[in-house]
mmCIF file of C-alpha atoms in Angstrom:
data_model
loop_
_atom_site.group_PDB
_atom_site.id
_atom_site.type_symbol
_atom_site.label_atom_id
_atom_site.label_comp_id
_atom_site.label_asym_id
_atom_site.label_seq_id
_atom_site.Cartn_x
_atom_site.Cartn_y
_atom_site.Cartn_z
ATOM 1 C CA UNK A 30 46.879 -12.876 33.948
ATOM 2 C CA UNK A 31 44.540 -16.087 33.903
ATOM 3 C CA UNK A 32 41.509 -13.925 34.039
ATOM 4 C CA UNK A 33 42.968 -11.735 30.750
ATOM 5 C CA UNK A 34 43.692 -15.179 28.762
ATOM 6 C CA UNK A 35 40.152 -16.628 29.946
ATOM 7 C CA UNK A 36 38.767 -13.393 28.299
ATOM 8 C CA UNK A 37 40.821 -13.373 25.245
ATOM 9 C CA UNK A 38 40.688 -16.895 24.459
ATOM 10 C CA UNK A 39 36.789 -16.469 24.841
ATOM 11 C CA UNK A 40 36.996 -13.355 22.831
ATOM 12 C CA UNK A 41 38.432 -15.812 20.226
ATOM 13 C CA UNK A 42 36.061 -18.269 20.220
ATOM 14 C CA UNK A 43 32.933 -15.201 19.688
ATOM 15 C CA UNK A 44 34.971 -14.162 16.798
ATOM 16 C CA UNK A 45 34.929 -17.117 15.166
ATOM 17 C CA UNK A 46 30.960 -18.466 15.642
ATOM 18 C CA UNK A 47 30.336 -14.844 14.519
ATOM 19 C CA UNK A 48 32.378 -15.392 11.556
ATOM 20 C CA UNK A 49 30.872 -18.737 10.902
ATOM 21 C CA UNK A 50 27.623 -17.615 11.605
ATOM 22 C CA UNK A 51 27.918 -15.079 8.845
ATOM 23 C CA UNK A 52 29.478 -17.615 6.242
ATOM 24 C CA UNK A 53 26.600 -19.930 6.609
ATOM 25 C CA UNK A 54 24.018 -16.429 6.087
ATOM 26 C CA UNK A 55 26.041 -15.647 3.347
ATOM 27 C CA UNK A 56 26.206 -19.327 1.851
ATOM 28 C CA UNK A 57 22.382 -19.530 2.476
ATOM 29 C CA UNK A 58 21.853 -16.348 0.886
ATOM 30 C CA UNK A 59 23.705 -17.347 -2.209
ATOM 31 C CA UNK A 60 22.022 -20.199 -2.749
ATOM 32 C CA UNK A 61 18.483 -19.116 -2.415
ATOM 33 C CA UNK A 62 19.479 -16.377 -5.030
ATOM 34 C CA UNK A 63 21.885 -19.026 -7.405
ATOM 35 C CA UNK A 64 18.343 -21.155 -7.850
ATOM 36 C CA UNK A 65 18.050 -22.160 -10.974
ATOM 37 C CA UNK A 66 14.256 -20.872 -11.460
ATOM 38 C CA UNK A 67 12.901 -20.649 -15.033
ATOM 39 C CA UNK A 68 9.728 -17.834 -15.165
ATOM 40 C CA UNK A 69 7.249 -17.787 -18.329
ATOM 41 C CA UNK A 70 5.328 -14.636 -18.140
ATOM 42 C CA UNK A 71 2.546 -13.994 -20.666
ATOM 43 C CA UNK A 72 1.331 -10.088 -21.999
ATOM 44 C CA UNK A 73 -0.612 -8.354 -24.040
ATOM 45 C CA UNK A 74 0.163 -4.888 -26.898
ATOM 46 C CA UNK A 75 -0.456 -1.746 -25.603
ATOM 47 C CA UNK A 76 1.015 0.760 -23.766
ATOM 48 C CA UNK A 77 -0.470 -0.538 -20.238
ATOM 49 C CA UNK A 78 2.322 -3.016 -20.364
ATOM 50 C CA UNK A 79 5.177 -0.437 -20.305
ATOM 51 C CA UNK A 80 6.268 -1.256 -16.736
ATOM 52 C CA UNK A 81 7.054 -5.176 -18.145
ATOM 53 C CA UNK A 82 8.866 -3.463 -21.107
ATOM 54 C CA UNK A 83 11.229 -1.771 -18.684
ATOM 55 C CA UNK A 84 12.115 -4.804 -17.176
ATOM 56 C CA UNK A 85 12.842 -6.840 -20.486
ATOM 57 C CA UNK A 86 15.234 -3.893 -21.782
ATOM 58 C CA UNK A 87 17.210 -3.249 -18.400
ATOM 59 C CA UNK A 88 16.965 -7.109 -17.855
ATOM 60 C CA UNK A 89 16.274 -6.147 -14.506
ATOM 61 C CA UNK A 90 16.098 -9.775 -13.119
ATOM 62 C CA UNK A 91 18.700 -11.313 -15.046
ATOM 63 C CA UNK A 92 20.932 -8.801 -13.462
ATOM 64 C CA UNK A 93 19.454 -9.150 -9.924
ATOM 65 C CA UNK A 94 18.951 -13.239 -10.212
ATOM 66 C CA UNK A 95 21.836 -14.456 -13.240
ATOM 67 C CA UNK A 96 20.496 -17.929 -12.478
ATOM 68 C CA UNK A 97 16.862 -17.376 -13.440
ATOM 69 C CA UNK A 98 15.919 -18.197 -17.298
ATOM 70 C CA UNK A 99 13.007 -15.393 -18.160
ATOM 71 C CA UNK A 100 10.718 -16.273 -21.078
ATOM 72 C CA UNK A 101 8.547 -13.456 -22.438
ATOM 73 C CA UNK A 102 5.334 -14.535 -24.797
ATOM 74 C CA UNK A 103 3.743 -11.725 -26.141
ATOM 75 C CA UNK A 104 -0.242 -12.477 -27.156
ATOM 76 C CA UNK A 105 -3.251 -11.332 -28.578
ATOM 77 C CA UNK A 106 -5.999 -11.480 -25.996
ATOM 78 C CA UNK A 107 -6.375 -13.375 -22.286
ATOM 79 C CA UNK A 108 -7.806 -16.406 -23.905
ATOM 80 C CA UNK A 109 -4.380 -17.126 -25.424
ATOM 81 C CA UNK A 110 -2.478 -16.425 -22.261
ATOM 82 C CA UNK A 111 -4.882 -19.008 -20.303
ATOM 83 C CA UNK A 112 -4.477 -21.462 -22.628
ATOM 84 C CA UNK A 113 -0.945 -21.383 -22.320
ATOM 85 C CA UNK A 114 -1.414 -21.405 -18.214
ATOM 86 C CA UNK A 115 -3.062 -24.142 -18.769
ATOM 87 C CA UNK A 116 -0.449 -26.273 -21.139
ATOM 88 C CA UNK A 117 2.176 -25.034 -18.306
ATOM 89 C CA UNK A 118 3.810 -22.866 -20.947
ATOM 90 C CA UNK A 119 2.749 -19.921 -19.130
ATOM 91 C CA UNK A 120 3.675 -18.970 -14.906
ATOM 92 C CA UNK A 121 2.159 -15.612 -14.627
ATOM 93 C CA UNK A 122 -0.037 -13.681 -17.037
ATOM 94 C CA UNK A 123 -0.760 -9.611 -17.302
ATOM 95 C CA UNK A 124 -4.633 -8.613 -18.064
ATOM 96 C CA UNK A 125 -7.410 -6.810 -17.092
ATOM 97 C CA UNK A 126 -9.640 -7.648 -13.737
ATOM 98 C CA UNK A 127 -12.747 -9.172 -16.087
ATOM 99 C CA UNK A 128 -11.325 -11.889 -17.840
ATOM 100 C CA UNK A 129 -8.886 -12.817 -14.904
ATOM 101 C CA UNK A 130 -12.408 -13.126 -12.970
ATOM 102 C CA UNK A 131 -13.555 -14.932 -16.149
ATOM 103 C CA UNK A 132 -11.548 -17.770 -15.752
ATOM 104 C CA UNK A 133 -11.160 -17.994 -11.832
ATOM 105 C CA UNK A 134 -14.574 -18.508 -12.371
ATOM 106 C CA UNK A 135 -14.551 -21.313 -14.703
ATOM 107 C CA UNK A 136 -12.030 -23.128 -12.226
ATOM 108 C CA UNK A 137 -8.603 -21.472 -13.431
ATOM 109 C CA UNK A 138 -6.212 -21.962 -10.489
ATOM 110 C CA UNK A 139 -4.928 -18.649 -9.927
ATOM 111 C CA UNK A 140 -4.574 -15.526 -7.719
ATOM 112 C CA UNK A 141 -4.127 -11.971 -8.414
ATOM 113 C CA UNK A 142 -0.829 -10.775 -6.703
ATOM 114 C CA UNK A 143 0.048 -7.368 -8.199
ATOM 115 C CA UNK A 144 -1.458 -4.183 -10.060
ATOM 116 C CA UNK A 145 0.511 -3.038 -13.094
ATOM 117 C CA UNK A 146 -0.946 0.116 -14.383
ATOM 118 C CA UNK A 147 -3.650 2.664 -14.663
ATOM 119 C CA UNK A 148 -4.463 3.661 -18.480
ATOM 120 C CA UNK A 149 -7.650 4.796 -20.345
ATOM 121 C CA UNK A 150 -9.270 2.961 -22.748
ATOM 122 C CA UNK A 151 -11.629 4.685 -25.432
ATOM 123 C CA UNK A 152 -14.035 3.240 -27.531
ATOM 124 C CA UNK A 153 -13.013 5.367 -31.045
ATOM 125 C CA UNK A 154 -15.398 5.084 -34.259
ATOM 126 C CA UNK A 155 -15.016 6.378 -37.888
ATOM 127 C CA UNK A 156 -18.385 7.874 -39.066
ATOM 128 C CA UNK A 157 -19.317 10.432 -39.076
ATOM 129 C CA UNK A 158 -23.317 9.609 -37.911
ATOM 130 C CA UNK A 159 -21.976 8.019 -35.186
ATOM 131 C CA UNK A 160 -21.774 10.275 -32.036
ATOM 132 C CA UNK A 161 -23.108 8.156 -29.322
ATOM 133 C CA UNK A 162 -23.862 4.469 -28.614
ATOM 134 C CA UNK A 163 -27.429 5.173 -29.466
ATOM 135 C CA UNK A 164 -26.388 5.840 -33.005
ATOM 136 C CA UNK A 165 -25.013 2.056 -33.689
ATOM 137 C CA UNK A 166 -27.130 0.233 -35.604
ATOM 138 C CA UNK A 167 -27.909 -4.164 -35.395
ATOM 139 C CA UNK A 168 -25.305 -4.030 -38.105
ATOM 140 C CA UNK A 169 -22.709 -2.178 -37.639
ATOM 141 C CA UNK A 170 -19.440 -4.198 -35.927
ATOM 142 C CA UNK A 171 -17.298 -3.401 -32.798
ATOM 143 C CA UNK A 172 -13.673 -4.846 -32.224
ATOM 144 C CA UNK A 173 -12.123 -5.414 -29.466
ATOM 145 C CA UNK A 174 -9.987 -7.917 -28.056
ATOM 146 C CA UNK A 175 -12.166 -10.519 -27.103
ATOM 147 C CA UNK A 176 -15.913 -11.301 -25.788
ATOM 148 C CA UNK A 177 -15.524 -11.056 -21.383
ATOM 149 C CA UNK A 178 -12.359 -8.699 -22.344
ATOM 150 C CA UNK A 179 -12.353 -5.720 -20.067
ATOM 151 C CA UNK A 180 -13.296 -3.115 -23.099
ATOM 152 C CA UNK A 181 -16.402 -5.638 -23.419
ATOM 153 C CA UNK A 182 -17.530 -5.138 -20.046
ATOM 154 C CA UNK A 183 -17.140 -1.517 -19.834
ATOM 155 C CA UNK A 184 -19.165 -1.339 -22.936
ATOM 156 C CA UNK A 185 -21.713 -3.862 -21.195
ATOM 157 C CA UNK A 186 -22.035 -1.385 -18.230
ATOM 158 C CA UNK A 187 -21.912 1.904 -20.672
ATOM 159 C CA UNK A 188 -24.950 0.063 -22.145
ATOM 160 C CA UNK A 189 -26.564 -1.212 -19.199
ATOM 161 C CA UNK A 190 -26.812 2.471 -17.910
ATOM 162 C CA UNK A 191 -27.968 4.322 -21.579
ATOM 163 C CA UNK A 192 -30.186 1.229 -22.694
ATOM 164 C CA UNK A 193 -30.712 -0.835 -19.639
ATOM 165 C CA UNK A 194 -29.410 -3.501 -21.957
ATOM 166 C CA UNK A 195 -25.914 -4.540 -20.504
ATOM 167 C CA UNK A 196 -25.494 -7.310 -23.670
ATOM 168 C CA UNK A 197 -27.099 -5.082 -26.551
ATOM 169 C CA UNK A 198 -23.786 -4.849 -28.440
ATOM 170 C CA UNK A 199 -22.879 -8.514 -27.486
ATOM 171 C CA UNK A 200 -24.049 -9.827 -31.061
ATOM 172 C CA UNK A 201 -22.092 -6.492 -32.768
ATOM 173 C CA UNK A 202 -18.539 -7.933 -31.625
ATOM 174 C CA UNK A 203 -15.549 -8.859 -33.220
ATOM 175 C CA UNK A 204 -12.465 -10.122 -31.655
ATOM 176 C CA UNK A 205 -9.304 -8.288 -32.913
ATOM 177 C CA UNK A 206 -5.924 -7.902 -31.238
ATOM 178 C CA UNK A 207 -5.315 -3.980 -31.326
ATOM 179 C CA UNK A 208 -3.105 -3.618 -34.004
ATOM 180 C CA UNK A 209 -5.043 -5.673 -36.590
ATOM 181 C CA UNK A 210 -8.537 -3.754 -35.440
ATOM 182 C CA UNK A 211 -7.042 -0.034 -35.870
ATOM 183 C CA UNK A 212 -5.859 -1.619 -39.475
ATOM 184 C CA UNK A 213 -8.769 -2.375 -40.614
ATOM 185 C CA UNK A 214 -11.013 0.708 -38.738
ATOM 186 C CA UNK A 215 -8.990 3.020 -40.651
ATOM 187 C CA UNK A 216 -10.530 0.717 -43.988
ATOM 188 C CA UNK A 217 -13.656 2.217 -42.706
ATOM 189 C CA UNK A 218 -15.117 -0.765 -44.078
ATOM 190 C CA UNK A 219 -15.900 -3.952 -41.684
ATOM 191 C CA UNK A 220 -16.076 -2.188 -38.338
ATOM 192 C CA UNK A 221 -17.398 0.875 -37.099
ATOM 193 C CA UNK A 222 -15.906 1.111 -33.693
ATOM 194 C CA UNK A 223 -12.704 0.187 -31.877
ATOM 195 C CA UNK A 224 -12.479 -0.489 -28.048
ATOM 196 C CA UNK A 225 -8.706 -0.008 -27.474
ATOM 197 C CA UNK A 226 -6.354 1.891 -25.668
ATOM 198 C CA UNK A 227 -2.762 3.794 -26.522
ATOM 199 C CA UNK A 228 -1.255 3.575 -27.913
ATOM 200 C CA UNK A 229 -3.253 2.610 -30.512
ATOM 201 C CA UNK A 230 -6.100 5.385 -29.840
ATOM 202 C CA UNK A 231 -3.548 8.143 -30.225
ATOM 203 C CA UNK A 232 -2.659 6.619 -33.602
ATOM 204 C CA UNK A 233 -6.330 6.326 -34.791
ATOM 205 C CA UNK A 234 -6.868 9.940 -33.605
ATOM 206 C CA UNK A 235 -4.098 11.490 -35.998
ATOM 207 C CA UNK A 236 -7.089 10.499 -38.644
ATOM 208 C CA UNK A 237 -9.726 13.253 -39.206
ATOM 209 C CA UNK A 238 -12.526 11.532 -38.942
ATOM 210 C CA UNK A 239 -11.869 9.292 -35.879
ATOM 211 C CA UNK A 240 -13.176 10.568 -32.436
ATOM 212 C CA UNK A 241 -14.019 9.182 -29.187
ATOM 213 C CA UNK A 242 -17.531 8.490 -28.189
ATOM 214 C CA UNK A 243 -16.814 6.572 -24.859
ATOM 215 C CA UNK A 244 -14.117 6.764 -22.110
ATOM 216 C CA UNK A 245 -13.510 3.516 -19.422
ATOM 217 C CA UNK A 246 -13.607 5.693 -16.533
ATOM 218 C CA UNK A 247 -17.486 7.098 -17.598
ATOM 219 C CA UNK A 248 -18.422 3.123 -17.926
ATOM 220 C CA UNK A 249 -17.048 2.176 -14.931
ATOM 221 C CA UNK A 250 -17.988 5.373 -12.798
ATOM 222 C CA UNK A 251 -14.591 5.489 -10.910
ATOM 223 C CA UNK A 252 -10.897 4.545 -11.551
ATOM 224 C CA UNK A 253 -9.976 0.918 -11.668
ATOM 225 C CA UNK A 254 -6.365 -0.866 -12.452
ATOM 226 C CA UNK A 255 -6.595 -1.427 -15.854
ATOM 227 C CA UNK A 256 -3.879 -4.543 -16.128
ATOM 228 C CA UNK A 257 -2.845 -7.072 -13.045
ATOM 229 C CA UNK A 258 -0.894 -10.279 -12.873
ATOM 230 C CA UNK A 259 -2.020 -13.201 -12.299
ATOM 231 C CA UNK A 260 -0.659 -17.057 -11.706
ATOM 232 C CA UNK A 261 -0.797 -19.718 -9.317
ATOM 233 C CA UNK A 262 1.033 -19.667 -6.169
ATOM 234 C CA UNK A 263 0.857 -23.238 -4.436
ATOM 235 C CA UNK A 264 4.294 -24.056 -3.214
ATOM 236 C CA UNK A 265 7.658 -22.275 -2.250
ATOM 237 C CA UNK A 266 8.588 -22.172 -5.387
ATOM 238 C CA UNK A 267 6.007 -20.504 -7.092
ATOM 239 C CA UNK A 268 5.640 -17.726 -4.202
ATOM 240 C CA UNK A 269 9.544 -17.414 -5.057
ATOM 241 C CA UNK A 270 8.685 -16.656 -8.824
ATOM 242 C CA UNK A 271 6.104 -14.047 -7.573
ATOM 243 C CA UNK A 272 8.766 -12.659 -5.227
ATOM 244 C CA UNK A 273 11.257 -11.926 -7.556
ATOM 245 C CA UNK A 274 8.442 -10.711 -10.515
ATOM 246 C CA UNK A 275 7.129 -8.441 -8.086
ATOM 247 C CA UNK A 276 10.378 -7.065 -7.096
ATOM 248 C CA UNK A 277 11.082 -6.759 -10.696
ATOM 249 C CA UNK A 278 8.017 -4.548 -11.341
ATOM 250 C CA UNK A 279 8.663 -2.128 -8.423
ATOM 251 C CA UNK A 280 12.210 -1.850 -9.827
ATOM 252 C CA UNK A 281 10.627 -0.849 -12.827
ATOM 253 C CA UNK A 282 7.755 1.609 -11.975
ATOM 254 C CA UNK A 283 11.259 3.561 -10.064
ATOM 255 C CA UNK A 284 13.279 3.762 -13.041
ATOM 256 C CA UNK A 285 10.185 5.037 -14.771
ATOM 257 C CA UNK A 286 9.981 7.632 -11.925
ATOM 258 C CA UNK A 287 13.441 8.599 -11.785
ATOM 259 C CA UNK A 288 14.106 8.113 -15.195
ATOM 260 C CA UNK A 289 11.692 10.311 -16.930
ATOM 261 C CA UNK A 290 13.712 10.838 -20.407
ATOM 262 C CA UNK A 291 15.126 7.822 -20.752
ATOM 263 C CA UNK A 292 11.794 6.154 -20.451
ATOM 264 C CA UNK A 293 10.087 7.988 -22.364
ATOM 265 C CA UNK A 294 12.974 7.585 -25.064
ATOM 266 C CA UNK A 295 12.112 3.981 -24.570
ATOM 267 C CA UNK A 296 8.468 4.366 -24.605
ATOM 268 C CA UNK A 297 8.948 6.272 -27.709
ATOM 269 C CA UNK A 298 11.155 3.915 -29.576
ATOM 270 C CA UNK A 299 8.597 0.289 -28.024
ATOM 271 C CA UNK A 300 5.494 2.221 -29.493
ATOM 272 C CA UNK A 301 6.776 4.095 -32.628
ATOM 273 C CA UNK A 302 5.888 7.667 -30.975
ATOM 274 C CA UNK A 303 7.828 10.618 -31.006
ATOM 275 C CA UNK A 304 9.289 11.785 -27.572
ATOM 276 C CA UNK A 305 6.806 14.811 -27.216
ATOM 277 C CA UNK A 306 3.662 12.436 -28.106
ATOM 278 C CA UNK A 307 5.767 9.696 -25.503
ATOM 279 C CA UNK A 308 6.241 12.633 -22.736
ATOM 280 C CA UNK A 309 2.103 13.426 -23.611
ATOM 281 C CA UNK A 310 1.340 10.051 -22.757
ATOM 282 C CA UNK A 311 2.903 9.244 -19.596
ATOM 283 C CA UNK A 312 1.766 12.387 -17.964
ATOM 284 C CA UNK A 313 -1.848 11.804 -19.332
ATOM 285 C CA UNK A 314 -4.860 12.134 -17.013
ATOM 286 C CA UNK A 315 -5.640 8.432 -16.020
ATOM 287 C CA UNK A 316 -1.892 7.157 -16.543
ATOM 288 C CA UNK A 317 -0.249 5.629 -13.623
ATOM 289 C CA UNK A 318 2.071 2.621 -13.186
ATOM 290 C CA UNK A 319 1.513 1.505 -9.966
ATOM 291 C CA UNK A 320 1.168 -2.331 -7.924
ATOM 292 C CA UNK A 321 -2.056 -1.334 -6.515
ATOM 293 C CA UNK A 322 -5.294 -3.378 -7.266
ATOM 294 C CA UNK A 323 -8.359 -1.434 -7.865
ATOM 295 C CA UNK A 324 -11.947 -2.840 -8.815
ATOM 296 C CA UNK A 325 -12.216 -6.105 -8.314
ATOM 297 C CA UNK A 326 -15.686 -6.191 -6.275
ATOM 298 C CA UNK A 327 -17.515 -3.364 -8.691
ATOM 299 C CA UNK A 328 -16.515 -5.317 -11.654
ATOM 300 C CA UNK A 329 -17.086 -8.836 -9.962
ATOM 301 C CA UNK A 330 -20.519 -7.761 -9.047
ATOM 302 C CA UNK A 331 -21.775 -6.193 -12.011
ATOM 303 C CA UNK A 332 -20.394 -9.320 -14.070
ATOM 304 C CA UNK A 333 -22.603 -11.922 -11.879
ATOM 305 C CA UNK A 334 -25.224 -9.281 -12.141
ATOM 306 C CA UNK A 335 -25.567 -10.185 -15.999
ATOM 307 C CA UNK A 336 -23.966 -13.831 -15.448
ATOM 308 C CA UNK A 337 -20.962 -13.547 -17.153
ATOM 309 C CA UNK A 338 -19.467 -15.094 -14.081
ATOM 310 C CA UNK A 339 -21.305 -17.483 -11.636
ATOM 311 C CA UNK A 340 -21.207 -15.453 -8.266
ATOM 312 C CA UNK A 341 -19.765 -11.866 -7.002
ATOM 313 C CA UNK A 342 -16.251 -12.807 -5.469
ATOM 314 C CA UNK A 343 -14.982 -10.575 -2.880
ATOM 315 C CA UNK A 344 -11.207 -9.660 -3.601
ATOM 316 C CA UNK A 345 -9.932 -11.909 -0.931
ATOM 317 C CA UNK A 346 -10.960 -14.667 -2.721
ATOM 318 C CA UNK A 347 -9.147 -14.025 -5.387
ATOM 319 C CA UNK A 348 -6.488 -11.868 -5.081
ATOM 320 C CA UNK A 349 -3.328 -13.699 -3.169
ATOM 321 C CA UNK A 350 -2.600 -13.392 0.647
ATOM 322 C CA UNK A 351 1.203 -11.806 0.344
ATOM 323 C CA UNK A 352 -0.419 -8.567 -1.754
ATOM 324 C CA UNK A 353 -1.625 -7.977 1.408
ATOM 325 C CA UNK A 354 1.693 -7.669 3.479
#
């Protein structure tokens, strides 16, 4: 009988530093998630941002993490969103590899901790005597979003393999966001050409006399990841940030998967195309939404080759150690 209440009264005791040991997980669970974290995430127009679209409509993180205050600041080119890295206004930012490399370069503290998407962008013109880069003349203009942008350095290398000249359309440029460049293309007046992507190509398509001359992926020479984000990740708090943004994305990119109407519904409604041209889109040639980060070294090699940036970096120098894991 004493052996039974020696077992039961120990049986008790278990139960109860189980039990407690599971209230303080829980408790410690609740509070890591109850933090009151504020995230400012900075973006660009264009249909390579989808994924971050996704999450702003099915406030995926305000449902996952009520606590956390999400600030959105949609902007014209990566100059802006640096700037507002700078001022703090800004956590993480979504661009393309060149200009991220750009301004790790000039001594921006940041790392590259996710891909975001896949998407080709076209360099579109609206004469009818132009049919190749050779047929730009010294005057004739070329927008695009912004001089170390990565439509300027695919043209650089487009023209460093035709011309040998990697900065022979340097002094042709004009900075434009997307929208006000296809505005004024279809003027067919101040520019001749228009470095952009969807889904502002397909718009400048439905005009007769637009076509496409050049394609990213014959500049480059291979696939790359077309937008990443980028931030700096010091301290606890801002790997927490990235955490929870990077759970946020993959969230996304599998309601995108698994969701194939209602996205493109979404898609279709975000960037004023109809569901077919939507549907078109996202199974384009080129088009994935995906984390992974492609390009880095080509495009951080070929950029110190012409000294746009100060030295080749390898990609783990600049992209951040918990990609990796």
């Amino acid at each position: 009988m004493r052996i039974y209440n020696k077992l039961k009264t120990s049986a008790v005791i278990l139960l109860v530093v189980i039990v407690s040991m599971n209230l303080i997980s829980c408790s410690s669970k609740k509070a890591e998630n109850t933090d009151n974290l504020e995230i400012n995430i900075g973006y660009q127009f264009g249909t390579a941002y989808f994924p971050l679209e996704i999450i702003q409509i099915n406030k995926i993180i305000e449902k996952k993490y009520p606590n956390t205050t999400i600030s959105w600041k949609q902007l014209g080119n990566t100059a802006a969103i640096r700037e507002g890295m700078l001022s703090g206004d800004i956590d993480f930012g979504f661009m393309a590899i060149p200009p991220f490399l750009i301004g790790y370069d000039k001594g921006m503290n940041w790392k590259a901790f996710t891909g975001l998407s896949s998407v080709p962008s076209s360099l579109v013109v609206n004469s009818p005597d132009i049919n190749t880069l050779g047929d730009f003349t010294a005057q004739d203009k070329i927008a695009l979003p912004q001089q170390g942008s990565v439509q300027h350095i695919l043209l650089s290398m487009a023209a460093d393999k035709a011309f040998n000249e990697p900065k022979k359309f340097d002094s042709m440029l004009l900075a434009m966001s997307h929208p006000d460049a296809m505005d004024i293309l279809r003027t067919k007046n101040e520019i001749k050409g228009h470095f952009t992507t969807p889904p502002y190509t397909q718009m400048e398509l439905k005009d007769k006399d637009m076509k496409i001359i050049l394609e990213s992926n014959e500049a480059f020479g291979e696939e790359f990841t077309f937008i990443i984000g980028a931030g700096k990740i010091e301290n606890e708090t801002d790997i927490k940030k990235v955490k929870i943004l990077n759970e946020a994305i993959k969230d996304a990119l599998i309601y995108i998967e698994a969701n194939p109407e209602d996205s493109a519904a979404i898609f279709s409604d975000k960037y004023n195309m109809t569901i077919p041209e939507s549907k078109d889109f996202m199974n384009m040639e080129g088009v994935k939404f995906n984390q992974e980060i492609k390009g880095v070294n080509r495009f951080s090699e070929f950029m110190n080759k012409v000294e746009y940036i100060s030295k080749a970096y390898n990609e783990k120098e600049v992209i951040w150690d918990g990609y990796y894991d």
